[in-house]
PDB file of C-alpha atoms in Angstrom:
ATOM      1  CA  UNK W 483     -43.311  73.374  23.016  1.00  0.00           C
ATOM      2  CA  UNK W 484     -42.830  70.825  25.792  1.00  0.00           C
ATOM      3  CA  UNK W 485     -43.871  68.014  23.477  1.00  0.00           C
ATOM      4  CA  UNK W 486     -41.437  69.056  20.742  1.00  0.00           C
ATOM      5  CA  UNK W 487     -37.761  68.410  20.235  1.00  0.00           C
ATOM      6  CA  UNK W 488     -35.729  71.369  19.011  1.00  0.00           C
ATOM      7  CA  UNK W 489     -32.702  70.471  16.796  1.00  0.00           C
ATOM      8  CA  UNK W 490     -30.267  73.339  16.099  1.00  0.00           C
ATOM      9  CA  UNK W 491     -27.833  73.139  13.116  1.00  0.00           C
ATOM     10  CA  UNK W 492     -25.044  75.730  12.979  1.00  0.00           C
ATOM     11  CA  UNK W 493     -23.092  76.437   9.786  1.00  0.00           C
ATOM     12  CA  UNK W 494     -20.981  79.321   8.431  1.00  0.00           C
ATOM     13  CA  UNK W 495     -24.178  80.882   7.131  1.00  0.00           C
ATOM     14  CA  UNK W 496     -25.795  80.959  10.558  1.00  0.00           C
ATOM     15  CA  UNK W 497     -27.961  78.758  12.747  1.00  0.00           C
ATOM     16  CA  UNK W 498     -31.217  77.078  11.985  1.00  0.00           C
ATOM     17  CA  UNK W 499     -33.617  75.353  14.319  1.00  0.00           C
ATOM     18  CA  UNK W 500     -35.853  72.446  13.497  1.00  0.00           C
ATOM     19  CA  UNK W 501     -38.709  71.341  15.686  1.00  0.00           C
ATOM     20  CA  UNK W 502     -39.628  67.670  15.922  1.00  0.00           C
ATOM     21  CA  UNK W 503     -42.859  66.466  17.297  1.00  0.00           C
ATOM     22  CA  UNK W 504     -43.326  63.595  19.805  1.00  0.00           C
ATOM     23  CA  UNK W 505     -43.875  60.974  17.100  1.00  0.00           C
ATOM     24  CA  UNK W 506     -40.719  62.030  15.298  1.00  0.00           C
ATOM     25  CA  UNK W 507     -38.781  61.802  18.522  1.00  0.00           C
ATOM     26  CA  UNK W 508     -39.979  58.243  19.102  1.00  0.00           C
ATOM     27  CA  UNK W 509     -39.038  57.315  15.579  1.00  0.00           C
ATOM     28  CA  UNK W 510     -35.572  58.821  15.962  1.00  0.00           C
ATOM     29  CA  UNK W 511     -35.092  57.085  19.317  1.00  0.00           C
ATOM     30  CA  UNK W 512     -36.214  53.778  17.888  1.00  0.00           C
ATOM     31  CA  UNK W 513     -33.846  54.207  14.947  1.00  0.00           C
ATOM     32  CA  UNK W 514     -30.899  54.892  17.271  1.00  0.00           C
ATOM     33  CA  UNK W 515     -31.734  51.870  19.464  1.00  0.00           C
ATOM     34  CA  UNK W 516     -32.143  49.528  16.499  1.00  0.00           C
ATOM     35  CA  UNK W 517     -28.917  50.817  14.989  1.00  0.00           C
ATOM     36  CA  UNK W 518     -27.069  50.072  18.223  1.00  0.00           C
ATOM     37  CA  UNK W 519     -28.579  46.584  18.528  1.00  0.00           C
ATOM     38  CA  UNK W 520     -27.751  45.855  14.883  1.00  0.00           C
ATOM     39  CA  UNK W 521     -24.169  46.990  15.438  1.00  0.00           C
ATOM     40  CA  UNK W 522     -23.617  44.679  18.416  1.00  0.00           C
ATOM     41  CA  UNK W 523     -25.323  41.707  16.745  1.00  0.00           C
ATOM     42  CA  UNK W 524     -23.229  42.200  13.583  1.00  0.00           C
ATOM     43  CA  UNK W 525     -20.022  42.284  15.615  1.00  0.00           C
ATOM     44  CA  UNK W 526     -21.045  39.170  17.557  1.00  0.00           C
ATOM     45  CA  UNK W 527     -21.818  37.290  14.323  1.00  0.00           C
ATOM     46  CA  UNK W 528     -18.515  38.425  12.825  1.00  0.00           C
ATOM     47  CA  UNK W 529     -16.547  37.143  15.829  1.00  0.00           C
ATOM     48  CA  UNK W 530     -18.438  33.839  15.847  1.00  0.00           C
ATOM     49  CA  UNK W 531     -17.989  33.371  12.106  1.00  0.00           C
ATOM     50  CA  UNK W 532     -14.255  34.054  12.435  1.00  0.00           C
ATOM     51  CA  UNK W 533     -13.939  31.433  15.198  1.00  0.00           C
ATOM     52  CA  UNK W 534     -15.894  28.884  13.170  1.00  0.00           C
ATOM     53  CA  UNK W 535     -13.711  29.548  10.145  1.00  0.00           C
ATOM     54  CA  UNK W 536     -10.562  29.018  12.226  1.00  0.00           C
ATOM     55  CA  UNK W 537     -11.939  25.702  13.531  1.00  0.00           C
ATOM     56  CA  UNK W 538     -12.788  24.604   9.987  1.00  0.00           C
ATOM     57  CA  UNK W 539      -9.279  25.463   8.787  1.00  0.00           C
ATOM     58  CA  UNK W 540      -7.747  23.480  11.659  1.00  0.00           C
ATOM     59  CA  UNK W 541      -9.995  20.467  10.959  1.00  0.00           C
ATOM     60  CA  UNK W 542      -9.159  20.716   7.269  1.00  0.00           C
ATOM     61  CA  UNK W 543      -5.432  20.660   8.023  1.00  0.00           C
ATOM     62  CA  UNK W 544      -5.820  17.622  10.298  1.00  0.00           C
ATOM     63  CA  UNK W 545      -7.804  15.764   7.647  1.00  0.00           C
ATOM     64  CA  UNK W 546      -5.202  16.665   5.026  1.00  0.00           C
ATOM     65  CA  UNK W 547      -2.394  15.309   7.230  1.00  0.00           C
ATOM     66  CA  UNK W 548      -4.289  12.074   7.904  1.00  0.00           C
ATOM     67  CA  UNK W 549      -5.062  11.672   4.217  1.00  0.00           C
ATOM     68  CA  UNK W 550      -1.417  12.120   3.213  1.00  0.00           C
ATOM     69  CA  UNK W 551      -0.332   9.540   5.812  1.00  0.00           C
ATOM     70  CA  UNK W 552      -2.931   6.991   4.667  1.00  0.00           C
ATOM     71  CA  UNK W 553      -2.097   7.661   1.027  1.00  0.00           C
ATOM     72  CA  UNK W 554       1.580   6.999   1.622  1.00  0.00           C
ATOM     73  CA  UNK W 555       0.816   3.629   3.305  1.00  0.00           C
ATOM     74  CA  UNK W 556      -1.531   2.513   0.554  1.00  0.00           C
ATOM     75  CA  UNK W 557       0.860   3.461  -2.244  1.00  0.00           C
ATOM     76  CA  UNK W 558       3.465   1.077  -0.840  1.00  0.00           C
ATOM     77  CA  UNK W 559       1.298  -1.942  -1.701  1.00  0.00           C
ATOM     78  CA  UNK W 560      -0.396  -0.630  -4.826  1.00  0.00           C
ATOM     79  CA  UNK W 561       2.653   0.086  -7.014  1.00  0.00           C
ATOM     80  CA  UNK W 562       3.175  -3.484  -8.186  1.00  0.00           C
ATOM     81  CA  UNK W 563      -0.586  -4.092  -8.554  1.00  0.00           C
ATOM     82  CA  UNK W 564      -0.937  -0.962 -10.682  1.00  0.00           C
ATOM     83  CA  UNK W 565       1.669  -2.324 -13.109  1.00  0.00           C
ATOM     84  CA  UNK W 566      -0.166  -5.651 -13.306  1.00  0.00           C
ATOM     85  CA  UNK W 567      -3.652  -4.194 -13.911  1.00  0.00           C
ATOM     86  CA  UNK W 568      -2.815  -1.039 -15.910  1.00  0.00           C
ATOM     87  CA  UNK W 569      -3.527  -2.652 -19.269  1.00  0.00           C
ATOM     88  CA  UNK W 570      -6.767  -4.189 -17.986  1.00  0.00           C
ATOM     89  CA  UNK W 571      -8.022  -0.874 -16.622  1.00  0.00           C
ATOM     90  CA  UNK W 572      -7.194   0.893 -19.883  1.00  0.00           C
ATOM     91  CA  UNK W 573      -9.162  -1.598 -21.936  1.00  0.00           C
ATOM     92  CA  UNK W 574     -12.096  -1.520 -19.478  1.00  0.00           C
ATOM     93  CA  UNK W 575     -12.283   2.284 -19.614  1.00  0.00           C
ATOM     94  CA  UNK W 576     -12.293   2.254 -23.411  1.00  0.00           C
ATOM     95  CA  UNK W 577     -15.006  -0.367 -23.413  1.00  0.00           C
ATOM     96  CA  UNK W 578     -17.215   1.688 -21.040  1.00  0.00           C
ATOM     97  CA  UNK W 579     -16.776   4.794 -23.194  1.00  0.00           C
ATOM     98  CA  UNK W 580     -17.770   2.978 -26.357  1.00  0.00           C
ATOM     99  CA  UNK W 581     -20.758   1.443 -24.610  1.00  0.00           C
ATOM    100  CA  UNK W 582     -22.021   4.891 -23.565  1.00  0.00           C
ATOM    101  CA  UNK W 583     -21.556   6.194 -27.121  1.00  0.00           C
ATOM    102  CA  UNK W 584     -23.452   3.223 -28.458  1.00  0.00           C
ATOM    103  CA  UNK W 585     -26.487   3.998 -26.270  1.00  0.00           C
ATOM    104  CA  UNK W 586     -26.633   7.637 -27.419  1.00  0.00           C
ATOM    105  CA  UNK W 587     -26.048   7.137 -31.115  1.00  0.00           C
ATOM    106  CA  UNK W 588     -27.856   3.833 -31.716  1.00  0.00           C
ATOM    107  CA  UNK W 589     -27.706   2.314 -35.164  1.00  0.00           C
ATOM    108  CA  UNK W 590     -25.374   4.989 -36.546  1.00  0.00           C
ATOM    109  CA  UNK W 591     -22.403   3.476 -34.705  1.00  0.00           C
ATOM    110  CA  UNK W 592     -22.178   0.112 -36.406  1.00  0.00           C
ATOM    111  CA  UNK W 593     -18.479   0.561 -36.966  1.00  0.00           C
ATOM    112  CA  UNK W 594     -17.989   1.499 -33.317  1.00  0.00           C
ATOM    113  CA  UNK W 595     -20.061  -1.500 -32.297  1.00  0.00           C
ATOM    114  CA  UNK W 596     -17.614  -3.722 -34.129  1.00  0.00           C
ATOM    115  CA  UNK W 597     -14.739  -2.046 -32.307  1.00  0.00           C
ATOM    116  CA  UNK W 598     -16.603  -2.406 -29.025  1.00  0.00           C
ATOM    117  CA  UNK W 599     -16.937  -6.130 -29.635  1.00  0.00           C
ATOM    118  CA  UNK W 600     -13.225  -6.416 -30.349  1.00  0.00           C
ATOM    119  CA  UNK W 601     -12.403  -4.570 -27.136  1.00  0.00           C
ATOM    120  CA  UNK W 602     -14.744  -6.836 -25.201  1.00  0.00           C
ATOM    121  CA  UNK W 603     -12.938  -9.842 -26.630  1.00  0.00           C
ATOM    122  CA  UNK W 604      -9.548  -8.305 -25.758  1.00  0.00           C
ATOM    123  CA  UNK W 605     -10.603  -7.549 -22.190  1.00  0.00           C
ATOM    124  CA  UNK W 606     -12.091 -11.012 -21.767  1.00  0.00           C
ATOM    125  CA  UNK W 607      -8.870 -12.582 -23.067  1.00  0.00           C
ATOM    126  CA  UNK W 608      -6.809 -10.416 -20.670  1.00  0.00           C
ATOM    127  CA  UNK W 609      -8.969 -11.384 -17.711  1.00  0.00           C
ATOM    128  CA  UNK W 610      -8.780 -15.032 -18.704  1.00  0.00           C
ATOM    129  CA  UNK W 611      -5.002 -14.706 -18.926  1.00  0.00           C
ATOM    130  CA  UNK W 612      -4.884 -13.180 -15.439  1.00  0.00           C
ATOM    131  CA  UNK W 613      -7.096 -15.980 -14.113  1.00  0.00           C
ATOM    132  CA  UNK W 614      -4.769 -18.519 -15.693  1.00  0.00           C
ATOM    133  CA  UNK W 615      -1.748 -16.766 -14.134  1.00  0.00           C
ATOM    134  CA  UNK W 616      -3.444 -16.789 -10.732  1.00  0.00           C
ATOM    135  CA  UNK W 617      -4.443 -20.441 -11.296  1.00  0.00           C
ATOM    136  CA  UNK W 618      -8.147 -19.845 -10.564  1.00  0.00           C
ATOM    137  CA  UNK W 619     -11.236 -21.070 -12.386  1.00  0.00           C
ATOM    138  CA  UNK W 620     -11.987 -19.014 -15.497  1.00  0.00           C
ATOM    139  CA  UNK W 621     -15.331 -17.295 -15.932  1.00  0.00           C
ATOM    140  CA  UNK W 622     -17.377 -16.562 -19.064  1.00  0.00           C
ATOM    141  CA  UNK W 623     -19.052 -13.430 -17.645  1.00  0.00           C
ATOM    142  CA  UNK W 624     -17.328 -10.126 -18.464  1.00  0.00           C
ATOM    143  CA  UNK W 625     -18.284  -8.046 -15.421  1.00  0.00           C
ATOM    144  CA  UNK W 626     -16.783  -5.356 -13.218  1.00  0.00           C
ATOM    145  CA  UNK W 627     -17.181  -7.743 -10.256  1.00  0.00           C
ATOM    146  CA  UNK W 628     -14.933 -10.221 -12.023  1.00  0.00           C
ATOM    147  CA  UNK W 629     -12.236  -7.581 -12.591  1.00  0.00           C
ATOM    148  CA  UNK W 630     -12.533  -6.327  -8.998  1.00  0.00           C
ATOM    149  CA  UNK W 631     -12.221  -9.839  -7.551  1.00  0.00           C
ATOM    150  CA  UNK W 632      -9.159 -10.615  -9.699  1.00  0.00           C
ATOM    151  CA  UNK W 633      -7.559  -7.274  -8.785  1.00  0.00           C
ATOM    152  CA  UNK W 634      -8.066  -7.921  -5.062  1.00  0.00           C
ATOM    153  CA  UNK W 635      -6.694 -11.458  -5.346  1.00  0.00           C
ATOM    154  CA  UNK W 636      -3.622 -10.245  -7.271  1.00  0.00           C
ATOM    155  CA  UNK W 637      -3.059  -7.516  -4.688  1.00  0.00           C
ATOM    156  CA  UNK W 638      -3.210  -9.995  -1.814  1.00  0.00           C
ATOM    157  CA  UNK W 639      -0.872 -12.437  -3.506  1.00  0.00           C
ATOM    158  CA  UNK W 640       1.658  -9.729  -4.281  1.00  0.00           C
ATOM    159  CA  UNK W 641       1.498  -8.614  -0.651  1.00  0.00           C
ATOM    160  CA  UNK W 642       2.164 -12.161   0.573  1.00  0.00           C
ATOM    161  CA  UNK W 643       4.948 -12.763  -1.953  1.00  0.00           C
ATOM    162  CA  UNK W 644       6.663  -9.571  -0.811  1.00  0.00           C
ATOM    163  CA  UNK W 645       6.297 -10.494   2.881  1.00  0.00           C
ATOM    164  CA  UNK W 646       7.252 -14.199   2.952  1.00  0.00           C
ATOM    165  CA  UNK W 647      10.526 -15.566   1.422  1.00  0.00           C
ATOM    166  CA  UNK W 648      10.091 -16.947  -2.099  1.00  0.00           C
ATOM    167  CA  UNK W 649      12.117 -17.398  -5.263  1.00  0.00           C
ATOM    168  CA  UNK W 650      15.844 -17.970  -5.712  1.00  0.00           C
ATOM    169  CA  UNK W 651      18.327 -15.738  -3.868  1.00  0.00           C
ATOM    170  CA  UNK W 652      21.045 -16.133  -6.508  1.00  0.00           C
ATOM    171  CA  UNK W 653      21.527 -17.052 -10.176  1.00  0.00           C
ATOM    172  CA  UNK W 654      23.436 -20.236  -9.381  1.00  0.00           C
ATOM    173  CA  UNK W 655      25.230 -22.761 -11.533  1.00  0.00           C
ATOM    174  CA  UNK W 656      23.471 -25.617  -9.753  1.00  0.00           C
ATOM    175  CA  UNK W 657      22.385 -26.858  -6.318  1.00  0.00           C
ATOM    176  CA  UNK W 658      25.152 -28.780  -4.537  1.00  0.00           C
ATOM    177  CA  UNK W 659      23.276 -29.895  -1.425  1.00  0.00           C
ATOM    178  CA  UNK W 660      19.673 -29.757  -0.255  1.00  0.00           C
ATOM    179  CA  UNK W 661      17.930 -29.691   3.106  1.00  0.00           C
ATOM    180  CA  UNK W 662      18.277 -32.762   5.345  1.00  0.00           C
ATOM    181  CA  UNK W 663      20.826 -35.258   6.655  1.00  0.00           C
ATOM    182  CA  UNK W 664      24.089 -35.433   4.708  1.00  0.00           C
ATOM    183  CA  UNK W 665      27.733 -36.356   4.997  1.00  0.00           C
ATOM    184  CA  UNK W 666      29.509 -33.191   6.118  1.00  0.00           C
ATOM    185  CA  UNK W 667      32.289 -32.414   3.572  1.00  0.00           C
ATOM    186  CA  UNK W 668      34.750 -31.280   6.281  1.00  0.00           C
ATOM    187  CA  UNK W 669      33.696 -33.113   9.463  1.00  0.00           C
ATOM    188  CA  UNK W 670      33.220 -36.377   7.513  1.00  0.00           C
ATOM    189  CA  UNK W 671      30.137 -37.502   9.425  1.00  0.00           C
ATOM    190  CA  UNK W 672      26.388 -37.372   8.882  1.00  0.00           C
ATOM    191  CA  UNK W 673      24.863 -34.170  10.212  1.00  0.00           C
ATOM    192  CA  UNK W 674      21.724 -32.144   9.584  1.00  0.00           C
ATOM    193  CA  UNK W 675      21.990 -29.601   6.774  1.00  0.00           C
ATOM    194  CA  UNK W 676      19.563 -26.740   7.522  1.00  0.00           C
ATOM    195  CA  UNK W 677      19.570 -25.073   4.100  1.00  0.00           C
ATOM    196  CA  UNK W 678      20.338 -25.286   0.397  1.00  0.00           C
ATOM    197  CA  UNK W 679      23.819 -24.808  -1.080  1.00  0.00           C
ATOM    198  CA  UNK W 680      23.817 -22.939  -4.406  1.00  0.00           C
ATOM    199  CA  UNK W 681      27.085 -23.337  -6.338  1.00  0.00           C
ATOM    200  CA  UNK W 682      28.121 -19.925  -7.730  1.00  0.00           C
ATOM    201  CA  UNK W 683      31.296 -18.099  -8.639  1.00  0.00           C
ATOM    202  CA  UNK W 684      32.768 -15.628  -6.160  1.00  0.00           C
ATOM    203  CA  UNK W 685      31.143 -12.212  -6.604  1.00  0.00           C
ATOM    204  CA  UNK W 686      27.751 -13.449  -7.871  1.00  0.00           C
ATOM    205  CA  UNK W 687      24.971 -11.058  -6.653  1.00  0.00           C
ATOM    206  CA  UNK W 688      22.822 -12.292  -3.751  1.00  0.00           C
ATOM    207  CA  UNK W 689      19.278 -10.928  -3.457  1.00  0.00           C
ATOM    208  CA  UNK W 690      16.752 -10.652  -0.607  1.00  0.00           C
ATOM    209  CA  UNK W 691      13.873 -13.072  -1.152  1.00  0.00           C
ATOM    210  CA  UNK W 692      11.327 -10.897   0.722  1.00  0.00           C
ATOM    211  CA  UNK W 693      10.927  -7.484   2.327  1.00  0.00           C
ATOM    212  CA  UNK W 694      12.488  -7.279   5.771  1.00  0.00           C
ATOM    213  CA  UNK W 695      15.049  -5.780   8.117  1.00  0.00           C
ATOM    214  CA  UNK W 696      18.688  -6.796   8.540  1.00  0.00           C
ATOM    215  CA  UNK W 697      18.990  -8.588  11.874  1.00  0.00           C
ATOM    216  CA  UNK W 698      22.711  -9.314  11.477  1.00  0.00           C
ATOM    217  CA  UNK W 699      25.507  -8.734   8.961  1.00  0.00           C
ATOM    218  CA  UNK W 700      29.091  -9.763   9.566  1.00  0.00           C
ATOM    219  CA  UNK W 701      31.129 -12.796  10.616  1.00  0.00           C
ATOM    220  CA  UNK W 702      30.233 -14.622  13.846  1.00  0.00           C
ATOM    221  CA  UNK W 703      33.177 -17.013  13.566  1.00  0.00           C
ATOM    222  CA  UNK W 704      30.833 -20.027  13.618  1.00  0.00           C
ATOM    223  CA  UNK W 705      31.973 -21.554  10.335  1.00  0.00           C
ATOM    224  CA  UNK W 706      29.406 -19.761   8.142  1.00  0.00           C
ATOM    225  CA  UNK W 707      31.870 -16.987   7.290  1.00  0.00           C
ATOM    226  CA  UNK W 708      30.440 -13.643   6.290  1.00  0.00           C
ATOM    227  CA  UNK W 709      26.658 -13.810   6.528  1.00  0.00           C
ATOM    228  CA  UNK W 710      23.461 -11.742   6.413  1.00  0.00           C
ATOM    229  CA  UNK W 711      20.358 -12.589   8.453  1.00  0.00           C
ATOM    230  CA  UNK W 712      17.062 -10.974   7.405  1.00  0.00           C
ATOM    231  CA  UNK W 713      13.936 -10.786   9.578  1.00  0.00           C
ATOM    232  CA  UNK W 714      10.638 -10.898   7.636  1.00  0.00           C
ATOM    233  CA  UNK W 715       6.906 -10.682   8.376  1.00  0.00           C
ATOM    234  CA  UNK W 716       4.911 -13.465  10.081  1.00  0.00           C
ATOM    235  CA  UNK W 717       7.918 -14.843  12.002  1.00  0.00           C
ATOM    236  CA  UNK W 718      10.074 -15.784   8.986  1.00  0.00           C
ATOM    237  CA  UNK W 719      13.833 -15.372   8.781  1.00  0.00           C
ATOM    238  CA  UNK W 720      16.401 -16.027   6.035  1.00  0.00           C
ATOM    239  CA  UNK W 721      20.162 -16.612   6.274  1.00  0.00           C
ATOM    240  CA  UNK W 722      22.737 -16.026   3.496  1.00  0.00           C
ATOM    241  CA  UNK W 723      26.196 -17.424   4.344  1.00  0.00           C
ATOM    242  CA  UNK W 724      29.784 -17.870   3.060  1.00  0.00           C
ATOM    243  CA  UNK W 725      29.617 -14.427   1.438  1.00  0.00           C
ATOM    244  CA  UNK W 726      32.514 -12.559  -0.091  1.00  0.00           C
ATOM    245  CA  UNK W 727      31.058  -9.043   0.248  1.00  0.00           C
ATOM    246  CA  UNK W 728      28.167  -7.633   2.317  1.00  0.00           C
ATOM    247  CA  UNK W 729      26.294  -4.547   1.098  1.00  0.00           C
ATOM    248  CA  UNK W 730      23.776  -4.006   3.953  1.00  0.00           C
ATOM    249  CA  UNK W 731      24.160  -3.288   7.661  1.00  0.00           C
ATOM    250  CA  UNK W 732      22.243  -4.312  10.787  1.00  0.00           C
ATOM    251  CA  UNK W 733      18.965  -2.443  11.271  1.00  0.00           C
ATOM    252  CA  UNK W 734      18.649  -1.520   7.597  1.00  0.00           C
ATOM    253  CA  UNK W 735      15.344  -2.148   5.789  1.00  0.00           C
ATOM    254  CA  UNK W 736      15.545  -4.077   2.526  1.00  0.00           C
ATOM    255  CA  UNK W 737      13.002  -4.947  -0.169  1.00  0.00           C
ATOM    256  CA  UNK W 738      12.433  -8.118  -2.148  1.00  0.00           C
ATOM    257  CA  UNK W 739      14.916  -8.406  -5.019  1.00  0.00           C
ATOM    258  CA  UNK W 740      17.395  -5.956  -3.482  1.00  0.00           C
ATOM    259  CA  UNK W 741      21.067  -6.912  -3.809  1.00  0.00           C
ATOM    260  CA  UNK W 742      22.346  -7.489  -0.278  1.00  0.00           C
ATOM    261  CA  UNK W 743      25.676  -9.235  -0.847  1.00  0.00           C
ATOM    262  CA  UNK W 744      27.982 -11.165  -3.188  1.00  0.00           C
ATOM    263  CA  UNK W 745      28.646 -14.882  -2.890  1.00  0.00           C
ATOM    264  CA  UNK W 746      32.009 -16.160  -1.757  1.00  0.00           C
ATOM    265  CA  UNK W 747      33.942 -18.929  -0.032  1.00  0.00           C
ATOM    266  CA  UNK W 748      34.414 -17.609   3.511  1.00  0.00           C
ATOM    267  CA  UNK W 749      34.141 -19.738   6.637  1.00  0.00           C
ATOM    268  CA  UNK W 750      34.232 -23.532   6.611  1.00  0.00           C
ATOM    269  CA  UNK W 751      33.643 -24.116   2.922  1.00  0.00           C
ATOM    270  CA  UNK W 752      35.119 -26.447   0.302  1.00  0.00           C
ATOM    271  CA  UNK W 753      34.268 -24.174  -2.640  1.00  0.00           C
ATOM    272  CA  UNK W 754      32.469 -20.987  -3.674  1.00  0.00           C
ATOM    273  CA  UNK W 755      28.728 -21.259  -2.950  1.00  0.00           C
ATOM    274  CA  UNK W 756      25.804 -19.634  -1.136  1.00  0.00           C
ATOM    275  CA  UNK W 757      24.310 -21.388   1.882  1.00  0.00           C
ATOM    276  CA  UNK W 758      20.646 -20.293   2.089  1.00  0.00           C
ATOM    277  CA  UNK W 759      18.295 -20.998   4.998  1.00  0.00           C
ATOM    278  CA  UNK W 760      14.620 -20.302   5.726  1.00  0.00           C
ATOM    279  CA  UNK W 761      13.434 -20.363   9.335  1.00  0.00           C
ATOM    280  CA  UNK W 762      10.064 -19.815  11.019  1.00  0.00           C
ATOM    281  CA  UNK W 763      10.058 -18.924  14.722  1.00  0.00           C
ATOM    282  CA  UNK W 764      13.739 -19.967  14.809  1.00  0.00           C
ATOM    283  CA  UNK W 765      12.976 -23.465  13.462  1.00  0.00           C
ATOM    284  CA  UNK W 766      14.725 -24.378  10.165  1.00  0.00           C
ATOM    285  CA  UNK W 767      12.383 -25.236   7.267  1.00  0.00           C
ATOM    286  CA  UNK W 768      13.192 -26.844   3.934  1.00  0.00           C
ATOM    287  CA  UNK W 769      13.748 -23.831   1.610  1.00  0.00           C
ATOM    288  CA  UNK W 770      12.867 -25.808  -1.546  1.00  0.00           C
ATOM    289  CA  UNK W 771       9.070 -25.161  -1.510  1.00  0.00           C
ATOM    290  CA  UNK W 772       9.738 -21.449  -0.920  1.00  0.00           C
ATOM    291  CA  UNK W 773      12.325 -21.284  -3.721  1.00  0.00           C
ATOM    292  CA  UNK W 774       9.740 -22.612  -6.224  1.00  0.00           C
ATOM    293  CA  UNK W 775       6.810 -20.603  -4.783  1.00  0.00           C
ATOM    294  CA  UNK W 776       5.328 -17.895  -7.073  1.00  0.00           C
ATOM    295  CA  UNK W 777       2.070 -16.227  -8.061  1.00  0.00           C
ATOM    296  CA  UNK W 778       1.074 -19.080 -10.403  1.00  0.00           C
ATOM    297  CA  UNK W 779       1.379 -21.887  -7.818  1.00  0.00           C
ATOM    298  CA  UNK W 780       0.433 -19.643  -4.905  1.00  0.00           C
ATOM    299  CA  UNK W 781      -1.818 -22.166  -3.098  1.00  0.00           C
ATOM    300  CA  UNK W 782       0.726 -25.005  -3.076  1.00  0.00           C
ATOM    301  CA  UNK W 783       2.817 -23.609  -0.208  1.00  0.00           C
ATOM    302  CA  UNK W 784      -0.119 -23.902   2.213  1.00  0.00           C
ATOM    303  CA  UNK W 785      -0.397 -27.653   1.690  1.00  0.00           C
ATOM    304  CA  UNK W 786       3.281 -28.473   1.062  1.00  0.00           C
ATOM    305  CA  UNK W 787       4.669 -26.800   4.209  1.00  0.00           C
ATOM    306  CA  UNK W 788       2.513 -28.269   6.977  1.00  0.00           C
ATOM    307  CA  UNK W 789       4.624 -27.177   9.945  1.00  0.00           C
ATOM    308  CA  UNK W 790       3.211 -23.633   9.750  1.00  0.00           C
ATOM    309  CA  UNK W 791      -0.346 -22.770  10.859  1.00  0.00           C
ATOM    310  CA  UNK W 792      -1.346 -21.080   7.618  1.00  0.00           C
ATOM    311  CA  UNK W 793      -5.103 -21.143   8.368  1.00  0.00           C
ATOM    312  CA  UNK W 794      -4.801 -18.271  10.841  1.00  0.00           C
ATOM    313  CA  UNK W 795      -3.580 -15.968   8.054  1.00  0.00           C
ATOM    314  CA  UNK W 796      -7.137 -15.576   6.726  1.00  0.00           C
ATOM    315  CA  UNK W 797      -8.017 -13.456   9.774  1.00  0.00           C
ATOM    316  CA  UNK W 798      -5.396 -10.810   8.953  1.00  0.00           C
ATOM    317  CA  UNK W 799      -6.220  -7.571   7.104  1.00  0.00           C
ATOM    318  CA  UNK W 800      -6.022  -7.168   4.104  1.00  0.00           C
ATOM    319  CA  UNK W 801      -5.967 -10.948   3.581  1.00  0.00           C
ATOM    320  CA  UNK W 802      -9.391 -11.415   5.185  1.00  0.00           C
ATOM    321  CA  UNK W 803     -11.135  -9.699   2.240  1.00  0.00           C
ATOM    322  CA  UNK W 804     -10.960 -12.990   0.359  1.00  0.00           C
ATOM    323  CA  UNK W 805     -10.615 -16.243   2.278  1.00  0.00           C
ATOM    324  CA  UNK W 806      -7.186 -17.789   2.041  1.00  0.00           C
ATOM    325  CA  UNK W 807      -6.422 -21.516   2.252  1.00  0.00           C
TER     326      UNK W 807
END
């Protein structure tokens, strides 16, 4: 009996004894040991898996936050481009769909083939129109590379035209005086005129000619009356003077085309008008080339205004994706 294990089970009906031999004891012992090891390993794996899952959730949240921040920045510059290229993208998608259908159905899609050709012609005409608008050489090839290059160029030009002053700041009656030496209407002697005078009735809306921040709004008592000074990208600054009403305050961000004031006749002025200046690094520049600058004659500003080192712009992102003049 010394080599046997006696197991006693007691119930309401009495007690029973079971005798296990040495082999059975080893098997039972091994089962208990393996069960214990399995229990501890399972718990360790559960704890480790829980920690890993927590790390993954934290990393996922960080990536989500970064993505939302990057998405917000990109959307700022893509809104205007999306409006410009929406029709082109729609036609290109339709063309690709019809091309895939044509491969699968072969000769049975003669009618669709005709439609596909019409869409190709429409897309080609649209791309040619965009190339004409951008004043670049037209291409005969209808390729995705062509569309991508035009989209990137349009995006860059829109970015520049939003960042650097361009266009007219007011719907004026006419231009009274331009940039340069002139006979001062009040002082009655020849002095340098640092801007352009736009004749306009009192209360005519005045608009920001580029995105920027309001450096000053008010009346300095220097003869310019009520004025707004905007600070723009790349060292540019614009000044809007002799205003009747100011609608922005110092430190406020403004966007191109935003109404910032109304024209008037304040300060040393002989009649209602808007005095408009463009400066770069505090030096006055003739505003005329900037007033006529737009997406169609985009390259002209880089050769007309020679006092600015435009060549260094090509090293800036996102402008370095396609070389600028």
